[in-house]
Amino acid sequence: MHAEPATQAWAVDPLPALAPTTNLCADWPRAGLDPFDVTDRRTQRMMFASGGFTRAWPASDGARPESDERGASEAVPMGYTTLSLLEKLAVVHRGRLIAEWPRCPVAPSEPVRPPRLVVHVQRLRDARHADDYQGALDLALALSGTGAWREEPIMVVDVLTTEPWH
């Protein structure tokens, strides 16, 4: 077991058939990835609000995807919720680690901060918090091997920013 995501992305071969496409709160950014996509080996970011996820984009684009000229304020419906910028670190399914991505380096202008790790379930819209990457990964693996969670891919993310969204 390791305390941080691997330094190099990898995926189980062959990839398992995951549940159908994620319900999105906004079809943004254009040409973005399904948040639970495990075939793209680049570290990815996405937004999350109470309505679900946005599409994902390469973390190298930063907080805003280059593939869409619209900002989140134009694309994600507002409501009495919080909009979170997430960085995808791992996806697990049926008690197995399916794919894992390294964290993107922090820009020199950004303060160093401890990660805020969350485990998200694709369609059940549930989230659980953990104190460190290994704890989040262990929680995701345990949840994904049992009961109602068994058929759902589970994602471990770092919550980069949050803002009121109303």
mmCIF file of C-alpha atoms in Angstrom:
data_model
loop_
_atom_site.group_PDB
_atom_site.id
_atom_site.type_symbol
_atom_site.label_atom_id
_atom_site.label_comp_id
_atom_site.label_asym_id
_atom_site.label_seq_id
_atom_site.Cartn_x
_atom_site.Cartn_y
_atom_site.Cartn_z
ATOM 1 C CA MET A 1 0.000 0.000 0.000
ATOM 2 C CA HIS A 2 1.190 3.530 -0.656
ATOM 3 C CA ALA A 3 0.419 6.905 0.876
ATOM 4 C CA GLU A 4 0.138 8.950 -2.300
ATOM 5 C CA PRO A 5 -1.139 8.211 -5.808
ATOM 6 C CA ALA A 6 1.399 6.512 -8.040
ATOM 7 C CA THR A 7 3.819 8.785 -9.846
ATOM 8 C CA GLN A 8 2.729 7.276 -13.136
ATOM 9 C CA ALA A 9 -0.846 6.646 -14.260
ATOM 10 C CA TRP A 10 -1.878 3.063 -14.878
ATOM 11 C CA ALA A 11 -4.980 1.026 -15.430
ATOM 12 C CA VAL A 12 -5.977 -2.597 -14.953
ATOM 13 C CA ASP A 13 -5.822 -4.541 -18.204
ATOM 14 C CA PRO A 14 -8.337 -5.436 -19.437
ATOM 15 C CA LEU A 15 -10.568 -2.637 -18.171
ATOM 16 C CA PRO A 16 -13.827 -3.829 -16.608
ATOM 17 C CA ALA A 17 -17.162 -2.752 -18.024
ATOM 18 C CA LEU A 18 -18.229 0.112 -15.747
ATOM 19 C CA ALA A 19 -21.790 1.315 -15.177
ATOM 20 C CA PRO A 20 -23.453 3.539 -17.809
ATOM 21 C CA THR A 21 -22.395 7.117 -18.403
ATOM 22 C CA THR A 22 -22.460 9.397 -15.378
ATOM 23 C CA ASN A 23 -25.401 11.761 -14.885
ATOM 24 C CA LEU A 24 -23.959 15.241 -15.393
ATOM 25 C CA CYS A 25 -25.026 18.509 -13.770
ATOM 26 C CA ALA A 26 -23.748 20.305 -16.890
ATOM 27 C CA ASP A 27 -22.465 19.210 -20.269
ATOM 28 C CA TRP A 28 -19.327 21.259 -19.743
ATOM 29 C CA PRO A 29 -16.658 21.515 -20.973
ATOM 30 C CA ARG A 30 -17.445 20.688 -24.559
ATOM 31 C CA ALA A 31 -15.615 17.555 -25.655
ATOM 32 C CA GLY A 32 -14.818 16.747 -22.013
ATOM 33 C CA LEU A 33 -14.504 13.236 -20.612
ATOM 34 C CA ASP A 34 -16.968 11.265 -18.535
ATOM 35 C CA PRO A 35 -15.801 11.872 -14.943
ATOM 36 C CA PHE A 36 -15.421 8.113 -14.394
ATOM 37 C CA ASP A 37 -13.437 7.559 -17.608
ATOM 38 C CA VAL A 38 -10.441 5.342 -16.855
ATOM 39 C CA THR A 39 -8.947 5.125 -20.337
ATOM 40 C CA ASP A 40 -7.362 8.605 -20.429
ATOM 41 C CA ARG A 41 -4.099 8.412 -18.514
ATOM 42 C CA ARG A 42 -3.802 12.160 -17.901
ATOM 43 C CA THR A 43 -4.679 13.461 -14.428
ATOM 44 C CA GLN A 44 -8.103 15.076 -14.737
ATOM 45 C CA ARG A 45 -10.145 17.776 -13.061
ATOM 46 C CA MET A 46 -13.892 18.338 -12.945
ATOM 47 C CA MET A 47 -16.502 20.310 -11.043
ATOM 48 C CA PHE A 48 -19.118 18.899 -8.680
ATOM 49 C CA ALA A 49 -22.350 20.486 -7.438
ATOM 50 C CA SER A 50 -25.391 18.892 -5.816
ATOM 51 C CA GLY A 51 -26.698 18.043 -9.280
ATOM 52 C CA GLY A 52 -23.658 15.888 -10.066
ATOM 53 C CA PHE A 53 -20.410 16.217 -11.976
ATOM 54 C CA THR A 54 -19.387 18.247 -14.982
ATOM 55 C CA ARG A 55 -17.300 16.565 -17.648
ATOM 56 C CA ALA A 56 -13.594 16.141 -16.859
ATOM 57 C CA TRP A 57 -10.629 17.891 -18.519
ATOM 58 C CA PRO A 58 -6.833 17.485 -18.328
ATOM 59 C CA ALA A 59 -5.471 18.873 -15.064
ATOM 60 C CA SER A 60 -2.689 20.499 -17.063
ATOM 61 C CA ASP A 61 -5.346 23.022 -18.248
ATOM 62 C CA GLY A 62 -5.664 24.258 -14.643
ATOM 63 C CA ALA A 63 -8.885 25.325 -12.976
ATOM 64 C CA ARG A 64 -10.586 26.076 -16.292
ATOM 65 C CA PRO A 65 -10.619 23.776 -19.322
ATOM 66 C CA GLU A 66 -9.100 25.165 -22.517
ATOM 67 C CA SER A 67 -11.585 23.233 -24.665
ATOM 68 C CA ASP A 68 -14.566 25.473 -23.797
ATOM 69 C CA GLU A 69 -14.703 29.260 -23.877
ATOM 70 C CA ARG A 70 -17.600 29.281 -21.391
ATOM 71 C CA GLY A 71 -16.826 29.512 -17.704
ATOM 72 C CA ALA A 72 -18.457 27.396 -15.012
ATOM 73 C CA SER A 73 -20.754 30.310 -14.121
ATOM 74 C CA GLU A 74 -22.270 30.129 -17.615
ATOM 75 C CA ALA A 75 -22.556 26.340 -17.783
ATOM 76 C CA VAL A 76 -23.293 24.951 -14.306
ATOM 77 C CA PRO A 77 -26.808 25.724 -13.001
ATOM 78 C CA MET A 78 -26.774 27.660 -9.746
ATOM 79 C CA GLY A 79 -28.724 26.559 -6.696
ATOM 80 C CA TYR A 80 -28.299 26.433 -2.944
ATOM 81 C CA THR A 81 -25.181 24.314 -3.136
ATOM 82 C CA THR A 82 -21.394 24.420 -3.254
ATOM 83 C CA LEU A 83 -19.384 24.137 -6.450
ATOM 84 C CA SER A 84 -16.188 22.142 -5.937
ATOM 85 C CA LEU A 85 -13.158 21.829 -8.205
ATOM 86 C CA LEU A 86 -11.921 18.229 -7.969
ATOM 87 C CA GLU A 87 -8.819 16.378 -9.102
ATOM 88 C CA LYS A 88 -9.393 12.681 -9.852
ATOM 89 C CA LEU A 89 -6.876 10.399 -8.140
ATOM 90 C CA ALA A 90 -8.333 6.882 -8.403
ATOM 91 C CA VAL A 91 -11.307 4.807 -9.537
ATOM 92 C CA VAL A 92 -12.180 1.513 -7.873
ATOM 93 C CA HIS A 93 -14.795 -1.083 -8.805
ATOM 94 C CA ARG A 94 -15.877 -4.320 -7.099
ATOM 95 C CA GLY A 95 -13.133 -4.096 -4.508
ATOM 96 C CA ARG A 96 -10.329 -3.535 -7.051
ATOM 97 C CA LEU A 97 -8.252 -0.476 -7.889
ATOM 98 C CA ILE A 98 -9.017 0.093 -11.589
ATOM 99 C CA ALA A 99 -6.982 3.212 -12.326
ATOM 100 C CA GLU A 100 -4.869 5.736 -10.450
ATOM 101 C CA TRP A 101 -3.444 9.122 -11.407
ATOM 102 C CA PRO A 102 -0.729 11.309 -9.860
ATOM 103 C CA ARG A 103 -1.597 14.666 -8.321
ATOM 104 C CA CYS A 104 -0.734 17.652 -10.477
ATOM 105 C CA PRO A 105 2.083 19.775 -9.096
ATOM 106 C CA VAL A 106 1.027 22.906 -7.241
ATOM 107 C CA ALA A 107 1.829 26.144 -9.079
ATOM 108 C CA PRO A 108 4.493 28.302 -7.350
ATOM 109 C CA SER A 109 1.866 30.969 -6.648
ATOM 110 C CA GLU A 110 -0.505 28.527 -4.887
ATOM 111 C CA PRO A 111 -0.111 27.882 -1.159
ATOM 112 C CA VAL A 112 0.819 24.336 -0.175
ATOM 113 C CA ARG A 113 -2.103 22.754 1.633
ATOM 114 C CA PRO A 114 -3.020 19.313 2.862
ATOM 115 C CA PRO A 115 -5.258 17.337 0.512
ATOM 116 C CA ARG A 116 -8.990 17.181 1.203
ATOM 117 C CA LEU A 117 -9.886 13.731 -0.033
ATOM 118 C CA VAL A 118 -13.392 12.593 -0.852
ATOM 119 C CA VAL A 119 -14.806 9.316 -2.125
ATOM 120 C CA HIS A 120 -17.624 9.804 -4.694
ATOM 121 C CA VAL A 121 -20.013 7.178 -5.988
ATOM 122 C CA GLN A 122 -21.104 7.542 -9.604
ATOM 123 C CA ARG A 123 -24.891 7.374 -9.560
ATOM 124 C CA LEU A 124 -25.778 7.173 -5.882
ATOM 125 C CA ARG A 125 -24.505 10.721 -5.328
ATOM 126 C CA ASP A 126 -22.898 9.951 -2.023
ATOM 127 C CA ALA A 127 -19.617 11.291 -0.690
ATOM 128 C CA ARG A 128 -17.424 10.199 2.212
ATOM 129 C CA HIS A 129 -14.412 12.106 3.531
ATOM 130 C CA ALA A 130 -10.999 10.765 4.520
ATOM 131 C CA ASP A 131 -7.887 12.298 6.093
ATOM 132 C CA ASP A 132 -5.286 10.952 3.687
ATOM 133 C CA TYR A 133 -5.000 9.257 0.315
ATOM 134 C CA GLN A 134 -4.500 5.765 1.713
ATOM 135 C CA GLY A 135 -7.505 6.192 4.006
ATOM 136 C CA ALA A 136 -9.651 7.377 1.098
ATOM 137 C CA LEU A 137 -8.458 4.532 -1.117
ATOM 138 C CA ASP A 138 -9.066 1.944 1.617
ATOM 139 C CA LEU A 139 -12.578 3.342 2.197
ATOM 140 C CA ALA A 140 -13.357 3.255 -1.544
ATOM 141 C CA LEU A 141 -12.073 -0.321 -1.850
ATOM 142 C CA ALA A 142 -14.105 -1.461 1.164
ATOM 143 C CA LEU A 143 -17.298 0.237 -0.059
ATOM 144 C CA SER A 144 -16.908 -1.057 -3.607
ATOM 145 C CA GLY A 145 -16.801 -4.662 -2.508
ATOM 146 C CA THR A 146 -20.151 -4.768 -0.736
ATOM 147 C CA GLY A 147 -23.908 -4.309 -1.057
ATOM 148 C CA ALA A 148 -25.422 -1.490 -3.104
ATOM 149 C CA TRP A 149 -21.966 -0.094 -3.799
ATOM 150 C CA ARG A 150 -20.733 -3.244 -5.572
ATOM 151 C CA GLU A 151 -21.946 -2.316 -9.054
ATOM 152 C CA GLU A 152 -20.965 1.345 -8.821
ATOM 153 C CA PRO A 153 -17.551 2.707 -9.759
ATOM 154 C CA ILE A 154 -16.191 4.799 -6.894
ATOM 155 C CA MET A 155 -13.818 7.737 -7.381
ATOM 156 C CA VAL A 156 -11.247 9.159 -4.963
ATOM 157 C CA VAL A 157 -10.724 12.889 -5.529
ATOM 158 C CA ASP A 158 -8.835 15.787 -3.981
ATOM 159 C CA VAL A 159 -11.124 18.799 -3.400
ATOM 160 C CA LEU A 160 -9.022 21.701 -4.703
ATOM 161 C CA THR A 161 -11.450 24.581 -4.144
ATOM 162 C CA THR A 162 -15.040 25.167 -3.069
ATOM 163 C CA GLU A 163 -17.322 28.152 -3.482
ATOM 164 C CA PRO A 164 -20.939 28.933 -2.649
ATOM 165 C CA TRP A 165 -23.059 28.379 -5.756
ATOM 166 C CA HIS A 166 -26.341 30.300 -5.519
#
